[in-house]
Amino acid sequence: MVSRFGEKRGLIHQFMHYLSIEKNASPHTCRCYRRDLEGFEDFLKSSGMYLTPTGDVEIEKVDRIGIRKYLSFLHRKNKKSSIARKISALRSFFKYLVREQVIPSNPAKSVSTPKVEKTLPTTLTVDEAFRLMESPQSIFEKSSEGSKERGLRDRAILELLYSSGLRVSELVGLNSNQLDLDLGIVRVMGKGRKERIVPVGRKAVESLEAYLEERGMLKGLRPGGRASRRAMRLSEPAAGPEGEEPIFVNFLGGRLTARSVGRLIKKYTRHSGIFRKISPHSLRHTFATHLLDAGADIREIQEMLGHSSLSTTQRYTHVSMGKLMEVYDKAHPRSFRNMGRKSKENN
């Protein structure tokens, strides 16, 4: 029996179900892997490799040679990082087929991937971060009534990203039942659908309260209009089961997308006089870097970022050069500061 790539309920479809249900892969990962596998299938068909008389790819015949030819094809137009991900998708796919006894061995197992240089995203200084947080208010405070909610929303987004180091996918996926503003915590569903609890800073809590109050998602307001912190509970969701009303929505009421968050950050960084490329991931990295600079333990940062491996956190965070030199000057006996002190003592 010939096993085919294509068909609505073919091997790729089965693999996507396995990734989503059994491996708890994120929707983003599933979309990328599907696109990569379909691209590989298209390459084999256009190259006339491993085809049946009906033009389908016979998966049992795909070997290392075919994958190497595909790798050579990818090198013409793709970045190393894209190639590495595509090969990773193939490895995982063929590993699954071996598991399901569709093929005897994994033809992609020994195919080497290009070495990808680890580049750290740009970070903000503390002053730049504070300017960025204030930017939505300075733009919308004198705007029309319809713009008020958007300004409050954008401020809450920026504050939460910087305060808690969330991934942008985690931020846009937040629902009303994941926030506890009383305790100042958020329950986050991270990679692999692993849940973690992350603290939310006072400024972020205040921004969220203002935004959610504007949306009518808070109850327990005092007669004077000022909300009691103890009474600040999210109201029952207006839509969606079990509190699954999205926290951050667009002007149509739909869940905000990661791309929209990226665009608004780009707008506010420019308004703040920051002309480097800043992304949602940059704010996550800034969160970790500022904690590290202030003396936080790297394992605590690992927990808040949701990294399963400490080595990931070590690559992800870096000590600023200013902090590094400050520590060196204070601690090393041969530093400029300590050598100068000794010279004065000798005199």
Short mmCIF file of C-alpha atoms in Angstrom, two decimals:
data_model
loop_
_atom_site.label_atom_id
_atom_site.label_comp_id
_atom_site.label_asym_id
_atom_site.label_seq_id
_atom_site.Cartn_x
_atom_site.Cartn_y
_atom_site.Cartn_z
CA MET A 1 0.00 0.00 0.00
CA VAL A 2 1.35 3.41 -0.99
CA SER A 3 1.44 6.06 1.75
CA ARG A 4 0.80 9.54 0.41
CA PHE A 5 1.81 12.97 1.62
CA GLY A 6 -1.27 14.74 0.34
CA GLU A 7 -4.96 13.97 0.65
CA LYS A 8 -7.11 15.69 3.21
CA ARG A 9 -6.58 12.94 5.77
CA GLY A 10 -3.10 11.99 4.61
CA LEU A 11 0.11 11.68 6.58
CA ILE A 12 0.67 15.39 7.10
CA HIS A 13 -2.83 15.73 8.52
CA GLN A 14 -2.24 12.80 10.87
CA PHE A 15 1.08 14.26 11.98
CA MET A 16 -0.54 17.64 12.70
CA HIS A 17 -3.09 15.91 14.91
CA TYR A 18 -0.27 14.11 16.73
CA LEU A 19 1.66 17.36 17.25
CA SER A 20 -1.35 19.22 18.56
CA ILE A 21 -2.91 16.55 20.79
CA GLU A 22 -0.05 14.35 21.97
CA LYS A 23 2.90 16.76 21.88
CA ASN A 24 0.92 19.85 22.93
CA ALA A 25 2.54 21.91 20.18
CA SER A 26 1.32 25.48 19.81
CA PRO A 27 -0.92 26.44 16.86
CA HIS A 28 1.97 28.53 15.52
CA THR A 29 4.33 25.51 15.53
CA CYS A 30 1.71 23.37 13.81
CA ARG A 31 1.16 25.98 11.10
CA CYS A 32 4.90 26.32 10.45
CA TYR A 33 5.46 22.55 10.33
CA ARG A 34 2.52 22.04 7.99
CA ARG A 35 3.83 24.73 5.65
CA ASP A 36 7.34 23.24 5.74
CA LEU A 37 6.13 19.71 5.01
CA GLU A 38 3.87 20.84 2.19
CA GLY A 39 6.83 22.74 0.75
CA PHE A 40 8.91 19.56 0.83
CA GLU A 41 6.11 17.66 -0.88
CA ASP A 42 5.87 20.34 -3.60
CA PHE A 43 9.63 20.13 -4.16
CA LEU A 44 9.53 16.35 -4.61
CA LYS A 45 6.63 16.59 -7.04
CA SER A 46 8.22 19.36 -9.11
CA SER A 47 11.47 17.37 -9.19
CA GLY A 48 9.68 14.18 -10.21
CA MET A 49 11.14 12.26 -7.25
CA TYR A 50 9.56 9.21 -5.61
CA LEU A 51 6.32 9.60 -7.54
CA THR A 52 3.67 6.98 -8.16
CA PRO A 53 2.03 6.67 -11.61
CA THR A 54 -0.76 8.93 -10.31
CA GLY A 55 1.70 11.67 -9.34
CA ASP A 56 1.65 11.18 -5.56
CA VAL A 57 4.80 11.05 -3.42
CA GLU A 58 5.49 7.51 -2.21
CA ILE A 59 6.77 8.26 1.27
CA GLU A 60 8.41 4.84 1.77
CA LYS A 61 10.89 5.63 -1.00
CA VAL A 62 12.04 9.02 0.29
CA ASP A 63 15.69 8.70 1.31
CA ARG A 64 18.63 10.76 2.53
CA ILE A 65 19.64 11.67 -1.04
CA GLY A 66 16.29 13.31 -1.70
CA ILE A 67 16.47 15.28 1.52
CA ARG A 68 20.00 16.45 0.69
CA LYS A 69 18.79 17.66 -2.71
CA TYR A 70 16.02 19.54 -0.95
CA LEU A 71 18.57 21.04 1.43
CA SER A 72 20.64 22.21 -1.53
CA PHE A 73 17.52 23.76 -3.05
CA LEU A 74 16.72 25.59 0.21
CA HIS A 75 20.19 27.14 0.41
CA ARG A 76 19.45 29.22 -2.70
CA LYS A 77 16.75 31.43 -1.20
CA ASN A 78 16.40 30.77 2.52
CA LYS A 79 18.13 31.99 5.65
CA LYS A 80 19.97 29.51 7.84
CA SER A 81 17.34 29.80 10.56
CA SER A 82 14.55 28.95 8.10
CA ILE A 83 16.47 25.98 6.73
CA ALA A 84 17.16 24.69 10.24
CA ARG A 85 13.45 24.83 11.10
CA LYS A 86 12.44 23.06 7.87
CA ILE A 87 14.92 20.24 8.51
CA SER A 88 13.67 20.01 12.09
CA ALA A 89 10.12 19.63 10.76
CA LEU A 90 11.24 16.82 8.45
CA ARG A 91 13.08 15.04 11.26
CA SER A 92 10.05 15.17 13.51
CA PHE A 93 7.73 14.06 10.72
CA PHE A 94 9.81 11.05 9.72
CA LYS A 95 10.37 10.14 13.38
CA TYR A 96 6.60 10.04 13.74
CA LEU A 97 6.29 7.82 10.65
CA VAL A 98 8.84 5.40 12.13
CA ARG A 99 6.83 5.37 15.36
CA GLU A 100 3.68 4.56 13.38
CA GLN A 101 5.58 1.86 11.43
CA VAL A 102 4.93 3.57 8.11
CA ILE A 103 8.67 3.57 7.30
CA PRO A 104 11.52 1.48 8.80
CA SER A 105 13.98 4.32 9.49
CA ASN A 106 14.26 8.11 9.60
CA PRO A 107 15.99 9.39 6.41
CA ALA A 108 16.41 12.87 7.93
CA LYS A 109 18.04 11.72 11.15
CA SER A 110 21.66 12.14 10.04
CA VAL A 111 21.16 15.18 7.79
CA SER A 112 23.09 18.06 9.33
CA THR A 113 21.45 21.45 9.67
CA PRO A 114 23.23 24.77 9.13
CA LYS A 115 24.63 26.34 12.28
CA VAL A 116 22.47 29.29 13.25
CA GLU A 117 24.12 32.16 15.05
CA LYS A 118 22.33 33.04 18.27
CA THR A 119 21.47 36.72 18.14
CA LEU A 120 20.00 38.47 21.14
CA PRO A 121 17.14 40.90 20.54
CA THR A 122 17.64 44.57 21.22
CA THR A 123 16.90 45.65 24.78
CA LEU A 124 15.75 48.94 26.23
CA THR A 125 17.42 50.92 28.97
CA VAL A 126 15.32 51.56 32.08
CA ASP A 127 14.75 55.15 30.95
CA GLU A 128 13.67 54.03 27.46
CA ALA A 129 11.32 51.44 28.94
CA PHE A 130 9.67 54.07 31.14
CA ARG A 131 9.26 56.44 28.18
CA LEU A 132 7.69 53.66 26.14
CA MET A 133 5.20 52.85 28.92
CA GLU A 134 4.05 56.48 29.02
CA SER A 135 3.73 56.82 25.25
CA PRO A 136 0.09 55.66 24.76
CA GLN A 137 -1.18 58.08 27.40
CA SER A 138 0.63 61.03 25.83
CA ILE A 139 -0.94 60.20 22.45
CA PHE A 140 -4.51 59.46 23.49
CA GLU A 141 -5.14 61.61 26.57
CA LYS A 142 -6.53 64.43 24.43
CA SER A 143 -8.16 62.19 21.83
CA SER A 144 -11.83 61.55 21.15
CA GLU A 145 -13.92 59.29 23.39
CA GLY A 146 -13.56 56.40 20.96
CA SER A 147 -9.79 56.41 21.28
CA LYS A 148 -9.70 56.24 25.09
CA GLU A 149 -10.17 52.48 25.29
CA ARG A 150 -7.47 51.88 22.70
CA GLY A 151 -5.01 54.06 24.59
CA LEU A 152 -5.74 52.23 27.85
CA ARG A 153 -5.44 48.89 26.09
CA ASP A 154 -2.09 49.73 24.53
CA ARG A 155 -0.70 51.00 27.84
CA ALA A 156 -1.83 47.76 29.54
CA ILE A 157 -0.17 45.68 26.81
CA LEU A 158 3.16 47.47 27.12
CA GLU A 159 3.10 47.38 30.92
CA LEU A 160 2.26 43.67 31.04
CA LEU A 161 4.93 42.67 28.51
CA TYR A 162 7.59 44.59 30.43
CA SER A 163 6.28 43.69 33.88
CA SER A 164 5.91 39.95 33.37
CA GLY A 165 8.06 39.01 30.37
CA LEU A 166 5.27 37.24 28.51
CA ARG A 167 5.67 35.91 25.00
CA VAL A 168 3.45 37.81 22.60
CA SER A 169 1.51 34.59 21.89
CA GLU A 170 0.86 34.25 25.62
CA LEU A 171 -0.28 37.85 25.87
CA VAL A 172 -2.80 37.73 23.03
CA GLY A 173 -4.04 34.36 24.27
CA LEU A 174 -4.94 35.67 27.74
CA ASN A 175 -8.52 35.15 28.86
CA SER A 176 -10.46 36.78 31.68
CA ASN A 177 -10.12 33.76 33.97
CA GLN A 178 -6.30 33.87 33.89
CA LEU A 179 -5.88 37.20 35.70
CA ASP A 180 -6.01 37.81 39.44
CA LEU A 181 -5.52 41.53 39.91
CA ASP A 182 -6.08 41.20 43.65
CA LEU A 183 -3.00 39.01 44.04
CA GLY A 184 -1.13 40.59 41.14
CA ILE A 185 -0.58 37.37 39.21
CA VAL A 186 -1.37 35.95 35.79
CA ARG A 187 -1.69 32.28 34.86
CA VAL A 188 0.06 31.79 31.54
CA MET A 189 -0.28 28.93 29.08
CA GLY A 190 3.21 28.72 27.59
CA LYS A 191 5.00 26.54 25.06
CA GLY A 192 3.87 22.93 25.09
CA ARG A 193 0.75 24.15 26.89
CA LYS A 194 2.64 24.25 30.16
CA GLU A 195 1.02 26.52 32.70
CA ARG A 196 2.99 28.85 34.94
CA ILE A 197 2.13 31.66 37.33
CA VAL A 198 3.88 34.99 36.78
CA PRO A 199 3.77 38.09 39.01
CA VAL A 200 2.31 41.31 37.63
CA GLY A 201 3.83 44.60 38.79
CA ARG A 202 1.83 47.39 40.42
CA LYS A 203 1.95 49.67 37.36
CA ALA A 204 0.78 46.85 35.11
CA VAL A 205 -2.06 46.00 37.51
CA GLU A 206 -3.18 49.63 37.55
CA SER A 207 -3.08 49.80 33.74
CA LEU A 208 -5.06 46.57 33.44
CA GLU A 209 -7.63 47.82 35.95
CA ALA A 210 -8.12 51.03 33.98
CA TYR A 211 -8.47 49.20 30.67
CA LEU A 212 -10.81 46.48 31.95
CA GLU A 213 -12.94 49.02 33.79
CA GLU A 214 -13.32 50.96 30.54
CA ARG A 215 -14.45 47.74 28.86
CA GLY A 216 -16.94 47.02 31.65
CA MET A 217 -15.15 43.87 32.75
CA LEU A 218 -14.71 44.91 36.40
CA LYS A 219 -17.26 45.02 39.17
CA GLY A 220 -17.30 46.07 42.80
CA LEU A 221 -16.80 49.79 42.20
CA ARG A 222 -17.36 52.15 45.10
CA PRO A 223 -20.16 54.73 44.76
CA GLY A 224 -17.59 57.44 44.21
CA GLY A 225 -16.28 55.62 41.18
CA ARG A 226 -12.93 54.56 42.67
CA ALA A 227 -12.39 50.82 42.63
CA SER A 228 -11.50 48.95 45.77
CA ARG A 229 -8.45 46.76 45.17
CA ARG A 230 -10.00 43.98 47.24
CA ALA A 231 -13.18 44.23 45.18
CA MET A 232 -11.35 44.29 41.86
CA ARG A 233 -12.64 41.03 40.45
CA LEU A 234 -13.22 40.31 36.81
CA SER A 235 -16.90 40.23 35.95
CA GLU A 236 -18.52 37.23 34.36
CA PRO A 237 -17.43 36.86 30.72
CA ALA A 238 -19.82 38.26 28.17
CA ALA A 239 -18.80 35.61 25.65
CA GLY A 240 -17.05 32.28 25.52
CA PRO A 241 -17.23 29.28 27.87
CA GLU A 242 -15.65 29.16 31.32
CA GLY A 243 -14.26 32.67 31.37
CA GLU A 244 -12.67 32.49 27.94
CA GLU A 245 -13.37 36.09 27.00
CA PRO A 246 -10.15 37.55 25.58
CA ILE A 247 -8.47 40.28 27.62
CA PHE A 248 -7.05 42.22 24.68
CA VAL A 249 -9.41 42.85 21.77
CA ASN A 250 -9.45 44.91 18.58
CA PHE A 251 -12.03 47.56 17.67
CA LEU A 252 -14.38 44.84 16.38
CA GLY A 253 -14.23 42.95 19.67
CA GLY A 254 -12.15 40.07 18.33
CA ARG A 255 -9.00 38.78 19.95
CA LEU A 256 -5.96 40.93 19.21
CA THR A 257 -3.30 39.25 17.06
CA ALA A 258 0.45 39.01 17.64
CA ARG A 259 1.02 40.98 14.45
CA SER A 260 -1.14 43.83 15.73
CA VAL A 261 0.86 43.95 18.96
CA GLY A 262 4.07 44.13 16.93
CA ARG A 263 2.71 47.07 14.94
CA LEU A 264 1.62 49.04 17.99
CA ILE A 265 5.01 48.54 19.66
CA LYS A 266 6.72 49.82 16.53
CA LYS A 267 4.49 52.91 16.60
CA TYR A 268 5.12 53.68 20.25
CA THR A 269 8.87 53.14 20.11
CA ARG A 270 9.11 55.75 17.37
CA HIS A 271 6.90 58.12 19.33
CA SER A 272 9.22 57.62 22.33
CA GLY A 273 12.25 58.63 20.28
CA ILE A 274 13.59 55.07 20.10
CA PHE A 275 14.63 54.27 16.55
CA ARG A 276 16.12 50.81 17.04
CA LYS A 277 14.08 47.80 16.00
CA ILE A 278 12.01 46.87 19.06
CA SER A 279 9.61 43.92 19.03
CA PRO A 280 7.40 42.24 21.66
CA HIS A 281 10.27 39.78 22.15
CA SER A 282 12.56 42.73 22.90
CA LEU A 283 10.35 43.65 25.86
CA ARG A 284 10.53 40.07 27.12
CA HIS A 285 14.29 40.23 26.88
CA THR A 286 14.35 43.66 28.54
CA PHE A 287 12.28 42.25 31.42
CA ALA A 288 14.83 39.47 31.99
CA THR A 289 17.86 41.71 31.58
CA HIS A 290 16.62 44.34 34.03
CA LEU A 291 15.85 41.65 36.61
CA LEU A 292 19.32 40.18 36.17
CA ASP A 293 20.95 43.60 36.43
CA ALA A 294 19.07 44.20 39.69
CA GLY A 295 20.44 40.99 41.19
CA ALA A 296 17.65 38.47 40.56
CA ASP A 297 18.68 34.82 40.55
CA ILE A 298 18.86 33.34 37.06
CA ARG A 299 16.81 30.31 38.13
CA GLU A 300 14.02 32.59 39.29
CA ILE A 301 14.15 34.34 35.93
CA GLN A 302 14.04 30.94 34.23
CA GLU A 303 10.85 30.12 36.12
CA MET A 304 9.18 33.40 35.18
CA LEU A 305 10.15 33.09 31.51
CA GLY A 306 8.87 29.52 31.38
CA HIS A 307 12.11 27.99 30.11
CA SER A 308 12.43 24.24 30.66
CA SER A 309 16.23 24.43 30.44
CA LEU A 310 18.50 26.81 32.33
CA SER A 311 20.82 26.95 29.32
CA THR A 312 18.02 28.62 27.35
CA THR A 313 17.80 31.35 29.97
CA GLN A 314 21.57 31.76 30.00
CA ARG A 315 21.55 32.34 26.25
CA TYR A 316 18.50 34.53 26.45
CA THR A 317 19.71 36.91 29.13
CA HIS A 318 22.92 38.85 29.24
CA VAL A 319 24.52 41.14 31.77
CA SER A 320 24.86 44.66 30.46
CA MET A 321 28.41 45.84 29.95
CA GLY A 322 27.88 48.70 32.39
CA LYS A 323 26.75 46.28 35.11
CA LEU A 324 29.61 43.93 34.31
CA MET A 325 32.19 46.70 34.62
CA GLU A 326 30.58 47.90 37.84
CA VAL A 327 30.88 44.45 39.40
CA TYR A 328 34.45 44.10 38.13
CA ASP A 329 35.50 47.48 39.51
CA LYS A 330 34.08 46.66 42.93
CA ALA A 331 35.38 43.11 43.18
CA HIS A 332 38.66 42.70 41.31
CA PRO A 333 41.80 43.73 43.25
CA ARG A 334 43.51 44.90 40.07
CA SER A 335 40.67 47.08 38.78
CA PHE A 336 41.16 50.80 38.14
CA ARG A 337 39.05 51.67 41.19
CA ASN A 338 40.92 49.42 43.62
CA MET A 339 44.36 50.22 42.22
CA GLY A 340 43.57 53.92 42.62
CA ARG A 341 42.50 53.34 46.22
CA LYS A 342 45.76 51.51 46.98
CA SER A 343 47.81 54.31 45.44
CA LYS A 344 46.13 56.85 47.73
CA GLU A 345 46.71 54.63 50.74
CA ASN A 346 50.41 54.28 49.88
CA ASN A 347 50.76 58.04 49.55
#
